[in-house]
Short mmCIF file of C-alpha atoms and ligand atoms in Angstrom, two decimals:
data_model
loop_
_atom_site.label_atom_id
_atom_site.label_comp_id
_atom_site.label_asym_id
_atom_site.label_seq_id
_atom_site.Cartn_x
_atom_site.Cartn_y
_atom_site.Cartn_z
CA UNK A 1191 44.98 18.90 -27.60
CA UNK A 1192 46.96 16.58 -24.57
CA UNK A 1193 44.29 14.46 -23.21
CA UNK A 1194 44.62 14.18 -19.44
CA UNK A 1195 44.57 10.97 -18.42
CA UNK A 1196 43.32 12.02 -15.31
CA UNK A 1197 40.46 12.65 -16.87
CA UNK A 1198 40.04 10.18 -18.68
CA UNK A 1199 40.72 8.15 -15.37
CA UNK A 1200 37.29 10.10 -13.83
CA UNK A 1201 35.31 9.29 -17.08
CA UNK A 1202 35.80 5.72 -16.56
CA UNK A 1203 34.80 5.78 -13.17
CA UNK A 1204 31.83 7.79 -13.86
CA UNK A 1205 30.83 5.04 -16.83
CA UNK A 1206 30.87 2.63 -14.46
CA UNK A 1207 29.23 4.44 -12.09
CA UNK A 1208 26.15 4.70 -14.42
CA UNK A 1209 25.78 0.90 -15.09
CA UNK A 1210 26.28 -0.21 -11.36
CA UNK A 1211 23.87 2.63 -9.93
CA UNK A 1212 26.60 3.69 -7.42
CA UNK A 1213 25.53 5.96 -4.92
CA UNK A 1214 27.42 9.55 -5.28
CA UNK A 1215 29.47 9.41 -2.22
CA UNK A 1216 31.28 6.67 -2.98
CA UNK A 1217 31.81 7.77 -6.56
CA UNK A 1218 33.46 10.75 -4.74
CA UNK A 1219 35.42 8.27 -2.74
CA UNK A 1220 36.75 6.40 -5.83
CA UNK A 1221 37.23 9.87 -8.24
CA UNK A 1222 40.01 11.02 -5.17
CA UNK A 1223 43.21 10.58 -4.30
CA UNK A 1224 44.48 9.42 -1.21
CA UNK A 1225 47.76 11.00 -0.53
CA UNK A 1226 49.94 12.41 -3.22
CA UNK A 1227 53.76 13.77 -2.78
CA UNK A 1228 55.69 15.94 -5.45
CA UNK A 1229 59.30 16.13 -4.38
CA UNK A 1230 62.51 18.29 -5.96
CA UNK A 1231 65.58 15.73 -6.16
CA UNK A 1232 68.57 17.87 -6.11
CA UNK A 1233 72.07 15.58 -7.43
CA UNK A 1234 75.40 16.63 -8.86
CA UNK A 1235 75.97 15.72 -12.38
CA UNK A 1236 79.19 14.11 -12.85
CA UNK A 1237 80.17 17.12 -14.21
CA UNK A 1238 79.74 19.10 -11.11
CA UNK A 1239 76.95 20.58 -12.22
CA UNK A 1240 73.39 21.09 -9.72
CA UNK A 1241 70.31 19.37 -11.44
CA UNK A 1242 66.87 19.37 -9.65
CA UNK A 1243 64.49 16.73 -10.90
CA UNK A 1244 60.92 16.66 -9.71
CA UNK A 1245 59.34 12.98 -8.48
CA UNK A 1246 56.08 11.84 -7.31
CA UNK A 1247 54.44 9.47 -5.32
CA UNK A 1248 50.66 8.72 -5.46
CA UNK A 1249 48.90 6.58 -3.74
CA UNK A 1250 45.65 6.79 -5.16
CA UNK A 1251 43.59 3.91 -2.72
CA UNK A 1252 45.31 1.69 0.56
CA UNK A 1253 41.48 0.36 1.49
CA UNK A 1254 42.32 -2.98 0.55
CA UNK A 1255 45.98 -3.11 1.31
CA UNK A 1256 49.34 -1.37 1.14
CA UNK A 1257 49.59 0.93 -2.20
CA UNK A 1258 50.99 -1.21 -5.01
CA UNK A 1259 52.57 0.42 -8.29
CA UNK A 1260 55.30 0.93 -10.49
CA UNK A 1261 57.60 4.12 -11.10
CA UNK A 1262 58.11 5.94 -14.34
CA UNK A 1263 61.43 8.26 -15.18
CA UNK A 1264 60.22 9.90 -18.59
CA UNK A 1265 60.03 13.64 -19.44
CA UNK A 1266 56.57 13.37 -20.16
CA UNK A 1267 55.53 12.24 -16.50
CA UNK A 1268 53.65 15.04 -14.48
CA UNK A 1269 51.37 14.71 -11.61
CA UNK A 1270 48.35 13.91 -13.37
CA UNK A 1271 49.75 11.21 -14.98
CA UNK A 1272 51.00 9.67 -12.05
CA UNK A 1273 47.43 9.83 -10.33
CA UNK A 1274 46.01 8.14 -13.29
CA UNK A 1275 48.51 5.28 -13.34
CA UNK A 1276 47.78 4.67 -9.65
CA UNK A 1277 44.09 4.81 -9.93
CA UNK A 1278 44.67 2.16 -12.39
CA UNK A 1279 46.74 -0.18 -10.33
CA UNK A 1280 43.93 0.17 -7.62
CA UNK A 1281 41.23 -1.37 -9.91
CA UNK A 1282 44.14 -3.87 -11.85
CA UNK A 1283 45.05 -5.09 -7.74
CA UNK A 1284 41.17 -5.71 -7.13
CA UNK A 1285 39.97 -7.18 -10.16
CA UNK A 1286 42.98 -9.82 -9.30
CA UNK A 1287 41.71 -9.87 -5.77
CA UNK A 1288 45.23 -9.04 -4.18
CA UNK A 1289 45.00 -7.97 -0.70
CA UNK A 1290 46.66 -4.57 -2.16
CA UNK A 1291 45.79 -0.77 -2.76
CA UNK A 1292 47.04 1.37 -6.44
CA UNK A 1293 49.73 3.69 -6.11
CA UNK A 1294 52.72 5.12 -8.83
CA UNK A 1295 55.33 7.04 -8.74
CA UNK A 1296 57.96 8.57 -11.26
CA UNK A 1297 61.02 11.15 -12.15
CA UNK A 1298 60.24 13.53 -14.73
CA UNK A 1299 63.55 13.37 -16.44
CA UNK A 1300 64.87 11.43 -19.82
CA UNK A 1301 67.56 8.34 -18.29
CA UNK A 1302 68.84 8.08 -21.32
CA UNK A 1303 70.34 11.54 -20.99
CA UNK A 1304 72.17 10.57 -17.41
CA UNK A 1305 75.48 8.43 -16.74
CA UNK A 1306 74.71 5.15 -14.84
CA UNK A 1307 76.27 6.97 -11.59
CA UNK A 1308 74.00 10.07 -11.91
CA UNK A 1309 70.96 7.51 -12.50
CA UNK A 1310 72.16 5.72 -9.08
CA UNK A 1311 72.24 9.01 -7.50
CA UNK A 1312 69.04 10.65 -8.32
CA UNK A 1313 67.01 6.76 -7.33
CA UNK A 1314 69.05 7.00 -4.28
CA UNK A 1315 68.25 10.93 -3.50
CA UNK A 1316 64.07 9.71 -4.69
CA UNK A 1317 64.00 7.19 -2.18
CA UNK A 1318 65.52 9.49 0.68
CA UNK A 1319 62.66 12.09 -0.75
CA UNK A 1320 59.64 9.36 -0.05
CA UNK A 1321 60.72 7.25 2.51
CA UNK A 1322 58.06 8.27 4.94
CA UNK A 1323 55.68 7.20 2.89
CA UNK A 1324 57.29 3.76 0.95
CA UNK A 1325 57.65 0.55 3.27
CA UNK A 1326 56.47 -3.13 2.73
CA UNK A 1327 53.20 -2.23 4.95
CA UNK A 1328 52.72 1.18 3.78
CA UNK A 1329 53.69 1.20 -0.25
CA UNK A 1330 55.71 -1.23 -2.23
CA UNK A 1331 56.92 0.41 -5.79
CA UNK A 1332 57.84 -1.84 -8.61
CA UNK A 1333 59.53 -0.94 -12.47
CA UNK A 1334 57.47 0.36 -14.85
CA UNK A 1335 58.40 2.44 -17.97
CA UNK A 1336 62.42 2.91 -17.76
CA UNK A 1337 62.93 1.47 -14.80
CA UNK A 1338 64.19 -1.51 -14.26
CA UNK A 1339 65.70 -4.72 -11.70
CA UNK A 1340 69.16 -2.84 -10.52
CA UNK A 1341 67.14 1.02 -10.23
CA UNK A 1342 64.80 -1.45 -7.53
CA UNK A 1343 68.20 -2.65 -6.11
CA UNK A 1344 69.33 1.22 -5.41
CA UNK A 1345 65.81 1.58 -3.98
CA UNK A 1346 66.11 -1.44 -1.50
CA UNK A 1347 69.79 -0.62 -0.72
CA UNK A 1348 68.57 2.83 0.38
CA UNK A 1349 65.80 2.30 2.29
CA UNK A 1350 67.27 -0.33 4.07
CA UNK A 1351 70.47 1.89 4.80
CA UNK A 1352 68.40 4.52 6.29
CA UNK A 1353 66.06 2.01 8.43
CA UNK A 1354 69.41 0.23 9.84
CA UNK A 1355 68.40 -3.54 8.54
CA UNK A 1356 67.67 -5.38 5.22
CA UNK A 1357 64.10 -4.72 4.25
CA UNK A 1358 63.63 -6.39 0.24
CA UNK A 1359 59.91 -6.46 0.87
CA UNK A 1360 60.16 -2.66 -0.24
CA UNK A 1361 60.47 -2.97 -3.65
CA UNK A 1362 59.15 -5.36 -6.25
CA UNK A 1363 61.48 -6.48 -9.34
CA UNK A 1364 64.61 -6.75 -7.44
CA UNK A 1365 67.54 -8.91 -9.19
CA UNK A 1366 66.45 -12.54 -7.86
CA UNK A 1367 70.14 -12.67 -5.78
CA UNK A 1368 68.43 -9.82 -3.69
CA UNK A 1369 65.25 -11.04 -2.87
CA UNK A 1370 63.76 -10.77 -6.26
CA UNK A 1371 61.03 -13.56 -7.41
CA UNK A 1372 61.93 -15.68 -10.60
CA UNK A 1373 60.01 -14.75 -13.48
CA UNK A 1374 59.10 -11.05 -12.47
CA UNK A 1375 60.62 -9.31 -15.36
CA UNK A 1376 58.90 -11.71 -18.34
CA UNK A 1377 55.49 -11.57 -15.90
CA UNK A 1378 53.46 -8.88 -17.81
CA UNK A 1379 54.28 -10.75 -21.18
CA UNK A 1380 53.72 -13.97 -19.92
CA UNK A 1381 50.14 -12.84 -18.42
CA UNK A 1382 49.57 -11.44 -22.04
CA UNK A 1383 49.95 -14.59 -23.43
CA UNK A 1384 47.98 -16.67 -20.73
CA UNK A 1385 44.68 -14.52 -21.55
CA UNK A 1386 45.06 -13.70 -25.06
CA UNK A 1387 45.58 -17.75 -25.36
CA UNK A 1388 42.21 -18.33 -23.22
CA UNK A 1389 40.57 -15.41 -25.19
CA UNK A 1390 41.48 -16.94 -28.49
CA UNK A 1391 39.95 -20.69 -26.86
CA UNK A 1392 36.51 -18.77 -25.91
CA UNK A 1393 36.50 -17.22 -29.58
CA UNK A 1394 37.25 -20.42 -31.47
CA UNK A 1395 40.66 -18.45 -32.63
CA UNK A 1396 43.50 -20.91 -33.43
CA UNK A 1397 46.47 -18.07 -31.78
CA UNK A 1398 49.46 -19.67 -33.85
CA UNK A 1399 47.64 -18.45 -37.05
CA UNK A 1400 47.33 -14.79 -35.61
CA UNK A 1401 49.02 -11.84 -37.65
CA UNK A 1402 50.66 -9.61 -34.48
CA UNK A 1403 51.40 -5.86 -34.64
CA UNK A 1404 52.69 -4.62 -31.01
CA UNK A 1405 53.31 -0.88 -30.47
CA UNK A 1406 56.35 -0.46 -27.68
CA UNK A 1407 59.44 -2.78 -27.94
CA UNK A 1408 60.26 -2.85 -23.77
CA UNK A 1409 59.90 -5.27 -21.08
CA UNK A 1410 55.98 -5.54 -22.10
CA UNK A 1411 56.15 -5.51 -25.26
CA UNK A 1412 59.82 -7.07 -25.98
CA UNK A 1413 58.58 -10.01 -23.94
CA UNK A 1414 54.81 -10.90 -25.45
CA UNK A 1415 56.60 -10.47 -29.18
CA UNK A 1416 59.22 -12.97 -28.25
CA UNK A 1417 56.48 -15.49 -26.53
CA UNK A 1418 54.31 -15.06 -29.71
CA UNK A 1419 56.86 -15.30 -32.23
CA UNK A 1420 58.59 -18.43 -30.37
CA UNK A 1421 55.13 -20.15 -30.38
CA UNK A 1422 54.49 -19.94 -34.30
CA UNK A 1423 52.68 -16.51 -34.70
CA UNK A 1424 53.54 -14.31 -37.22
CA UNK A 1425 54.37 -10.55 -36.07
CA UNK A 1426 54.33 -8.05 -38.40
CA UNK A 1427 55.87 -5.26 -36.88
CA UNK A 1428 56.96 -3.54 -33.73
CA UNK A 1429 57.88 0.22 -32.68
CA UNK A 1430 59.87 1.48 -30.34
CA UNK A 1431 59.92 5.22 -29.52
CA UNK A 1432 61.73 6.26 -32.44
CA UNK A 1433 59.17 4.00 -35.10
CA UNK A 1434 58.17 0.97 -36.24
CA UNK A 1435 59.36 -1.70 -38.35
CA UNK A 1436 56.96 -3.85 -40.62
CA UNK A 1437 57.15 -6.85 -42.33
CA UNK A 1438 54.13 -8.39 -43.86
CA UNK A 1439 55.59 -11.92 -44.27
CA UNK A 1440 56.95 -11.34 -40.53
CA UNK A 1441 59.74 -10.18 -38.86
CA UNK A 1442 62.26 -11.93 -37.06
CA UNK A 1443 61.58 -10.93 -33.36
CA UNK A 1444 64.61 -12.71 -31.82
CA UNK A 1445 67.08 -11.14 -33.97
CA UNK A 1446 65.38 -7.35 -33.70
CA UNK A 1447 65.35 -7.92 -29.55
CA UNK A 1448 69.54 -8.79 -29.82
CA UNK A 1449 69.36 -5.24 -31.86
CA UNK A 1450 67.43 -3.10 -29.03
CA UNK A 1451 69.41 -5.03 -26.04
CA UNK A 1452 72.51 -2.90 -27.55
CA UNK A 1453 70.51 0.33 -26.93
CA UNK A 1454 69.83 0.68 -30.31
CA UNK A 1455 66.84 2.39 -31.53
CA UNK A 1456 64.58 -0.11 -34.16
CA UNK A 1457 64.36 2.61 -36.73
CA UNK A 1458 68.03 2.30 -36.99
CA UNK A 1459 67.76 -1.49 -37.76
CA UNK A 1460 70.25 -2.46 -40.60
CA UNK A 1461 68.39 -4.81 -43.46
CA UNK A 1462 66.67 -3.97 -46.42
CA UNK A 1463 63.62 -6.50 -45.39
CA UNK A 1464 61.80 -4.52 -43.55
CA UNK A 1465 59.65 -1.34 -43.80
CA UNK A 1466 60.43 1.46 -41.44
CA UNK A 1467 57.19 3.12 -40.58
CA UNK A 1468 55.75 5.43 -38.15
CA UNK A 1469 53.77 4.71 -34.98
CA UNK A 1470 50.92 6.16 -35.84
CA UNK A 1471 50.85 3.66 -39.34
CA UNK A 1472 51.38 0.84 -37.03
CA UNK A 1473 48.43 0.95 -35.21
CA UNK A 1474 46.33 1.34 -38.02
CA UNK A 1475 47.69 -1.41 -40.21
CA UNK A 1476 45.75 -4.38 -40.80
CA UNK A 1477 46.20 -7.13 -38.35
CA UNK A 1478 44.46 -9.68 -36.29
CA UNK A 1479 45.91 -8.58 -32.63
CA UNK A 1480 46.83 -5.38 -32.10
CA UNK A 1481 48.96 -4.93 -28.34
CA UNK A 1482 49.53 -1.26 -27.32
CA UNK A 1483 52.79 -2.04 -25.12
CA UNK A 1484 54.23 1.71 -24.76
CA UNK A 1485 51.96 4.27 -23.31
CA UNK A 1486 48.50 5.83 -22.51
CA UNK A 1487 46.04 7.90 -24.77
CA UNK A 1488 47.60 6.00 -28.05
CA UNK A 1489 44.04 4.84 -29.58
CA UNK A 1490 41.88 8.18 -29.11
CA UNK A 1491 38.97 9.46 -30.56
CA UNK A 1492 41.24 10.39 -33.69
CA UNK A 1493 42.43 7.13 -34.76
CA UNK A 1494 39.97 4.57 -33.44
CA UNK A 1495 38.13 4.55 -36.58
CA UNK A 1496 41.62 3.71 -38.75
CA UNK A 1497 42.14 0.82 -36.26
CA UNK A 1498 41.91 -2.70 -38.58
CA UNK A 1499 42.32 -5.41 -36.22
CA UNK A 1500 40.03 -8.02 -34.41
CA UNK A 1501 41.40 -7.78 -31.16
CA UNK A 1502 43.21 -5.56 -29.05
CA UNK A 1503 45.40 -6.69 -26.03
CA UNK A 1504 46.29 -3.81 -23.89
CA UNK A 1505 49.76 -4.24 -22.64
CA UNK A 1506 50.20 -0.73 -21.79
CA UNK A 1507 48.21 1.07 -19.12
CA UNK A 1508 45.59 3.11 -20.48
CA UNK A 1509 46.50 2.85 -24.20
CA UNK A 1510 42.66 3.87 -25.21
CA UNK A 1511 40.37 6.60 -24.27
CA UNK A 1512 37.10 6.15 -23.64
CA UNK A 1513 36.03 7.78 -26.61
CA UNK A 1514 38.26 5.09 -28.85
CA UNK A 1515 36.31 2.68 -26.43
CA UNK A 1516 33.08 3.52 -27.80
CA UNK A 1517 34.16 3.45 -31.56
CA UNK A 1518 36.19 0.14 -31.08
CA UNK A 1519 32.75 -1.09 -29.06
CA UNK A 1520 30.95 -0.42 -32.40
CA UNK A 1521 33.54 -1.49 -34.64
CA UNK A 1522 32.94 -5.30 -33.16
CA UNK A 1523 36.69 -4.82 -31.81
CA UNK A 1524 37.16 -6.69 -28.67
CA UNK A 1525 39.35 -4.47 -26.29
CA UNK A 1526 41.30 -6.54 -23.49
CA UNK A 1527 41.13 -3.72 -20.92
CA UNK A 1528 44.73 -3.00 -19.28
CA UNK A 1529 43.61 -3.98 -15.68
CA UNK A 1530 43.22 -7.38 -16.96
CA UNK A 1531 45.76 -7.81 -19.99
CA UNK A 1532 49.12 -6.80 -18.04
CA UNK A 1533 48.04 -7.64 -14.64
CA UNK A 1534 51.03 -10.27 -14.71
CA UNK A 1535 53.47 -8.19 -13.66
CA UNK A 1536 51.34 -6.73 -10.12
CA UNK A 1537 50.31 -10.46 -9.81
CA UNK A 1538 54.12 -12.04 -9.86
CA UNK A 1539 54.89 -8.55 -7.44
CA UNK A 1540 52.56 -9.68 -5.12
CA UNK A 1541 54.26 -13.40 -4.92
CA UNK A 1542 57.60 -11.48 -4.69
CA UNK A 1543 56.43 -9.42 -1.80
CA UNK A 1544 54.90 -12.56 -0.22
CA UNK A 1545 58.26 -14.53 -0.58
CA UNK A 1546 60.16 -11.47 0.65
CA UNK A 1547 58.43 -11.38 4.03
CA UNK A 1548 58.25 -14.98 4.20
CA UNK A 1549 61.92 -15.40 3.24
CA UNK A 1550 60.86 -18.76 1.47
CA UNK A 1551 61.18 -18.71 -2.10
CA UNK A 1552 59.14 -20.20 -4.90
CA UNK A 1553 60.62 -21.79 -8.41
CA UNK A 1554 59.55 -20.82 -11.44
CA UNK A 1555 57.11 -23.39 -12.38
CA UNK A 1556 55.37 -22.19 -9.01
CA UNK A 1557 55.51 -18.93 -9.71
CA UNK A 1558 53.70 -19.53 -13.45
CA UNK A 1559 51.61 -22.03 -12.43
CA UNK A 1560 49.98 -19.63 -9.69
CA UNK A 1561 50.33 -16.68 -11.80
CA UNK A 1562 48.06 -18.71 -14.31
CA UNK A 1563 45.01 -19.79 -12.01
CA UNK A 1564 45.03 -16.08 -10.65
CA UNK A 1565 45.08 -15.03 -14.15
CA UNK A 1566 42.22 -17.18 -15.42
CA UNK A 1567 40.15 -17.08 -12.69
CA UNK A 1568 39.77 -13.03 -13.81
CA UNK A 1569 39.66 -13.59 -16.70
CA UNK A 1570 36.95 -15.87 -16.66
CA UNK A 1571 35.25 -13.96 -14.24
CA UNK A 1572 35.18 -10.70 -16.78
CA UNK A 1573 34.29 -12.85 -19.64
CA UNK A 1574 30.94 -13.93 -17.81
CA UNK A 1575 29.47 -10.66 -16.63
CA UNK A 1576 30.44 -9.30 -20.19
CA UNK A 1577 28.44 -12.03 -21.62
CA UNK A 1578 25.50 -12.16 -19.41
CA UNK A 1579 25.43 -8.07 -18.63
CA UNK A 1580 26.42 -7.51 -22.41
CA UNK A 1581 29.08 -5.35 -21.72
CA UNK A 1582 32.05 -4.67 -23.04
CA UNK A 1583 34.73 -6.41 -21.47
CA UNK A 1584 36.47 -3.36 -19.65
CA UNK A 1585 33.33 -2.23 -18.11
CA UNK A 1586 32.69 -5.70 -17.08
CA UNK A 1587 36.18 -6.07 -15.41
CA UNK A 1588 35.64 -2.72 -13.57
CA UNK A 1589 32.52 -3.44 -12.72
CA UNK A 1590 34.21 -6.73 -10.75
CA UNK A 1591 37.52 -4.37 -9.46
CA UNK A 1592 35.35 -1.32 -8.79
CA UNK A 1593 32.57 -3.32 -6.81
CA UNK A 1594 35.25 -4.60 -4.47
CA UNK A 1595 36.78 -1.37 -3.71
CA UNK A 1596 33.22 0.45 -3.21
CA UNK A 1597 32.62 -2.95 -0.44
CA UNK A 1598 35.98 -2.21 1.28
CA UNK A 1599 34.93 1.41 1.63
CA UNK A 1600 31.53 0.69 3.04
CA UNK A 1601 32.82 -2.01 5.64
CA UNK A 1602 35.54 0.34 6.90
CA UNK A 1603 33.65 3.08 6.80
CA UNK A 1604 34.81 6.52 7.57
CA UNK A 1605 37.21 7.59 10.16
CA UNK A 1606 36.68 8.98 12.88
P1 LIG B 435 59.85 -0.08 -21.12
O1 LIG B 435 60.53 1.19 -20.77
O2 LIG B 435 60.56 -1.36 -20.87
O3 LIG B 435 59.44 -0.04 -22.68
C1 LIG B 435 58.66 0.99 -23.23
C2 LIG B 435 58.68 0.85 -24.75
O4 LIG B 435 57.77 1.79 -25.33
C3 LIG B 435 60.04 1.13 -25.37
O5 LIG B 435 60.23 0.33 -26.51
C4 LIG B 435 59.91 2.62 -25.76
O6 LIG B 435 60.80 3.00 -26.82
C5 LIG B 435 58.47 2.63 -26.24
N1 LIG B 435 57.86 3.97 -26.19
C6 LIG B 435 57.97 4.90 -25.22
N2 LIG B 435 57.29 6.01 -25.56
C7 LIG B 435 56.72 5.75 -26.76
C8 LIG B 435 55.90 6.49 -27.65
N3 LIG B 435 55.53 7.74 -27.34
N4 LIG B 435 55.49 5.90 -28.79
C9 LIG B 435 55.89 4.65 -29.09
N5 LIG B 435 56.67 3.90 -28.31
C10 LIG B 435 57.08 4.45 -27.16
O7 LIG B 435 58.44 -0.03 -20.38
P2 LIG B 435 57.50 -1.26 -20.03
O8 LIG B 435 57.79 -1.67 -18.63
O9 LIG B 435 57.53 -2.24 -21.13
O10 LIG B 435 56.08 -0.51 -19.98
C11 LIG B 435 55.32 -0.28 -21.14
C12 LIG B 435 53.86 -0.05 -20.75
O11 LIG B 435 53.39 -1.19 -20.03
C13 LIG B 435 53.60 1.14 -19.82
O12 LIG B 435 52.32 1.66 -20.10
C14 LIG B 435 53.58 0.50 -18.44
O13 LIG B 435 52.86 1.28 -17.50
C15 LIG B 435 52.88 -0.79 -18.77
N6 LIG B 435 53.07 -1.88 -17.80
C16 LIG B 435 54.32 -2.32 -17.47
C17 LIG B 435 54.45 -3.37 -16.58
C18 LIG B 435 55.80 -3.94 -16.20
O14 LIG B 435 55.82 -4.94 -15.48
N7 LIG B 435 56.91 -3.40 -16.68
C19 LIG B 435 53.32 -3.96 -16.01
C20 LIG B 435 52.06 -3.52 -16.40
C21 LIG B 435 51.95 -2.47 -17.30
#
């Protein structure tokens, strides 16, 4: 059965609920979503042919601050999943104490299957769809799965067409010559690195000596293989959609990343090193660090007891259930909860946004530095209320992100 990660969203929030003694209305607050949009995006194939996509826009929480989060074009994006995603970004935006809400958005439609042109079209026809309800004060999208730095450009060059003036501070993970911020599109990997490296410190763990397996071979998880395997650690395999490819002396990450810039799938990968194996193999094969880098519900109630690792680093939002959760808990597997793990890439959006309405730009070693102290600072924040509530460490860091929210709420109070 397709577990909704809607739901899975609501039993999260209700977990929490229990250990923080919430009071019921404002579990009610936090289980809805603001303002949801579901729009039909009608473009000509190049063909001549009529296609009508369907897109969404959820803003799932602007308490704290304009709705933050990333859009999705996959065939396997509905509604639900959309609301889920943006619940997410609301706790990942407080637990970093950005002055920003959670939102997501996405095209239910495989890219892969569309010319560049028809791609440029249907962002173009999106952003025409949602403008109303996108805008650097109102909601500020970013990439996420399949989308990347020029599908932000189309964004920005259509928004600011219709408004009449240049307005970058619409879009996050624009190409830097637009308004983009250095080091946006390595951000989520380079925030994996910064807390699986303090994690590793707190656990007496030397990292270099580490044996990697990381499920998804994209911007997330493309990026924190490359970091790790240019500092030393061995990874032992990576998957892309089509399956993995293992290597228990290692694999040679900068060679397989020149193979999947091409376009090419990593099952297709020509040696006769490696092992090809399936996804679900990878994430039960023995390892020290496991990083779920593709999608949610990948670690469910199913597999979590196959699971042979020490650690896992969530790179992907929502990779485990909360069923997994509880067997992982018991297991003695530490789980680096999402909100925390890939929070690099919503952190380095935020100093892009900030240097967008500024119009004063930051370098790189700014940019990293900052994304670092934010970083750490929740990190180390989780780490303590784990330890001193003894809680596992995603409760703990929605304890933090959820507590904030609920205090937002309360101060604002309700309207009218
Ligand atoms: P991407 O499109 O660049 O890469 C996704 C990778 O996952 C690809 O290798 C793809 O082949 C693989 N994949 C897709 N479906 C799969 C499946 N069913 N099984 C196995 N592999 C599959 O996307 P990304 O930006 O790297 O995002 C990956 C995850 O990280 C998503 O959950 C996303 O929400 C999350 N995330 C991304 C960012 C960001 O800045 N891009 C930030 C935070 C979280």
């Amino acid at each position: 059965m397709e577990i909704n990660p809607f739901e899975v969203v609501k039993k999260q929030i209700d977990i929490v609920a229990e250990v923080m003694g919430l009071n019921s209305s404002i579990v009610q607050f936090l289980k809805r979503i603001e303002r949801s949009l579901i729009v039909s995006i009608p473009i000509l194939m190049d063909d001549g042919r009529l296609k009508i996509f369907e897109g969404f826009r959820v803003q799932h929480s602007t308490v704290r601050g304009p709705g933050k989060g990333g859009l999705r074009y996959a065939p396997s994006v509905n509604i639900d999943e959309v609301k889920a995603l943006a619940t997410w970004m609301t706790w990942k935006c407080s637990l970093l104490n950005l002055p920003l809400g959670g939102a997501k958005g996405g095209i239910c439609v495989d890219p892969k299957k569309l010319s560049k042109r028809e791609l440029e079209r249907l962002t173009r026809r999106f952003t025409a769809e949602i403008i109303n309800i996108i805008g650097p004060d109102i909601d500020i999208p970013a990439p996420d799965m399949n989308t990347d730095a020029q599908i932000m450009a189309w964004i920005m060059d259509s928004y600011s067409s219709q408004k009449g003036r240049t307005i970058p501070g619409v879009v996050t993970g624009k190409p830097v010559e637009i308004g983009g911020s250095v080091g946006r599109e390595s951000a989520t990997g380079m925030g994996l690195y910064y807390i699986i490296e303090a994690f590793c410190e707190k656990l007496n763990l030397d990292l270099k000596s580490q044996r990697i397996i990381i499920q998804g071979f994209g911007n997330v998880g493309g990026t924190i293989a490359s970091i790790l395997y240019n500092q030393g650690c061995k990874v032992l395999a990576v998957s892309d959609i089509s399956g993995g490819i293992y290597n228990p002396n290692g694999l040679n990450i900068n060679k397989l990343l020149e193979w999947t810039q091409k376009g090419k799938y990593l099952k297709d990968y020509e040696d006769n090193v490696n092992e090809i194996i399936s996804n679900a193999v990878l994430l039960s094969t023995e390892c020290d660090i496991l990083i779920p880098a593709a999608m949610e519900n990948q670690i469910t109630h199913i597999n979590a007891n196959e699971i042979k690792c020490k650690i896992i680093l969530e790179g992907a939002n929502g990779p485990t259930t909360p069923e997994a959760d509880q067997i992982l808990f018991n297991k003695g597997i530490h789980v680096i909860p999402d909100i925390l793990a890939n929070a690099g890439g919503v952190c380095v959006s935020y100093f892009e946004y900030v240097q967008d309405i500024r119009a004063y730009f930051w370098d790189l070693e700014r940019i990293n530095r900052e994304l670092k102290r934010i970083l750490l600072e929740a990190f180390n924040e989780v780490y303590e209320v784990s330890n001193k509530k003894s809680l596992s460490l995603r409760t703990a860091a929605y304890t933090i992100a959820v507590s904030r929210v609920a205090k937002a709420i309360e101060l604002r109070g309700i309207f009218p």
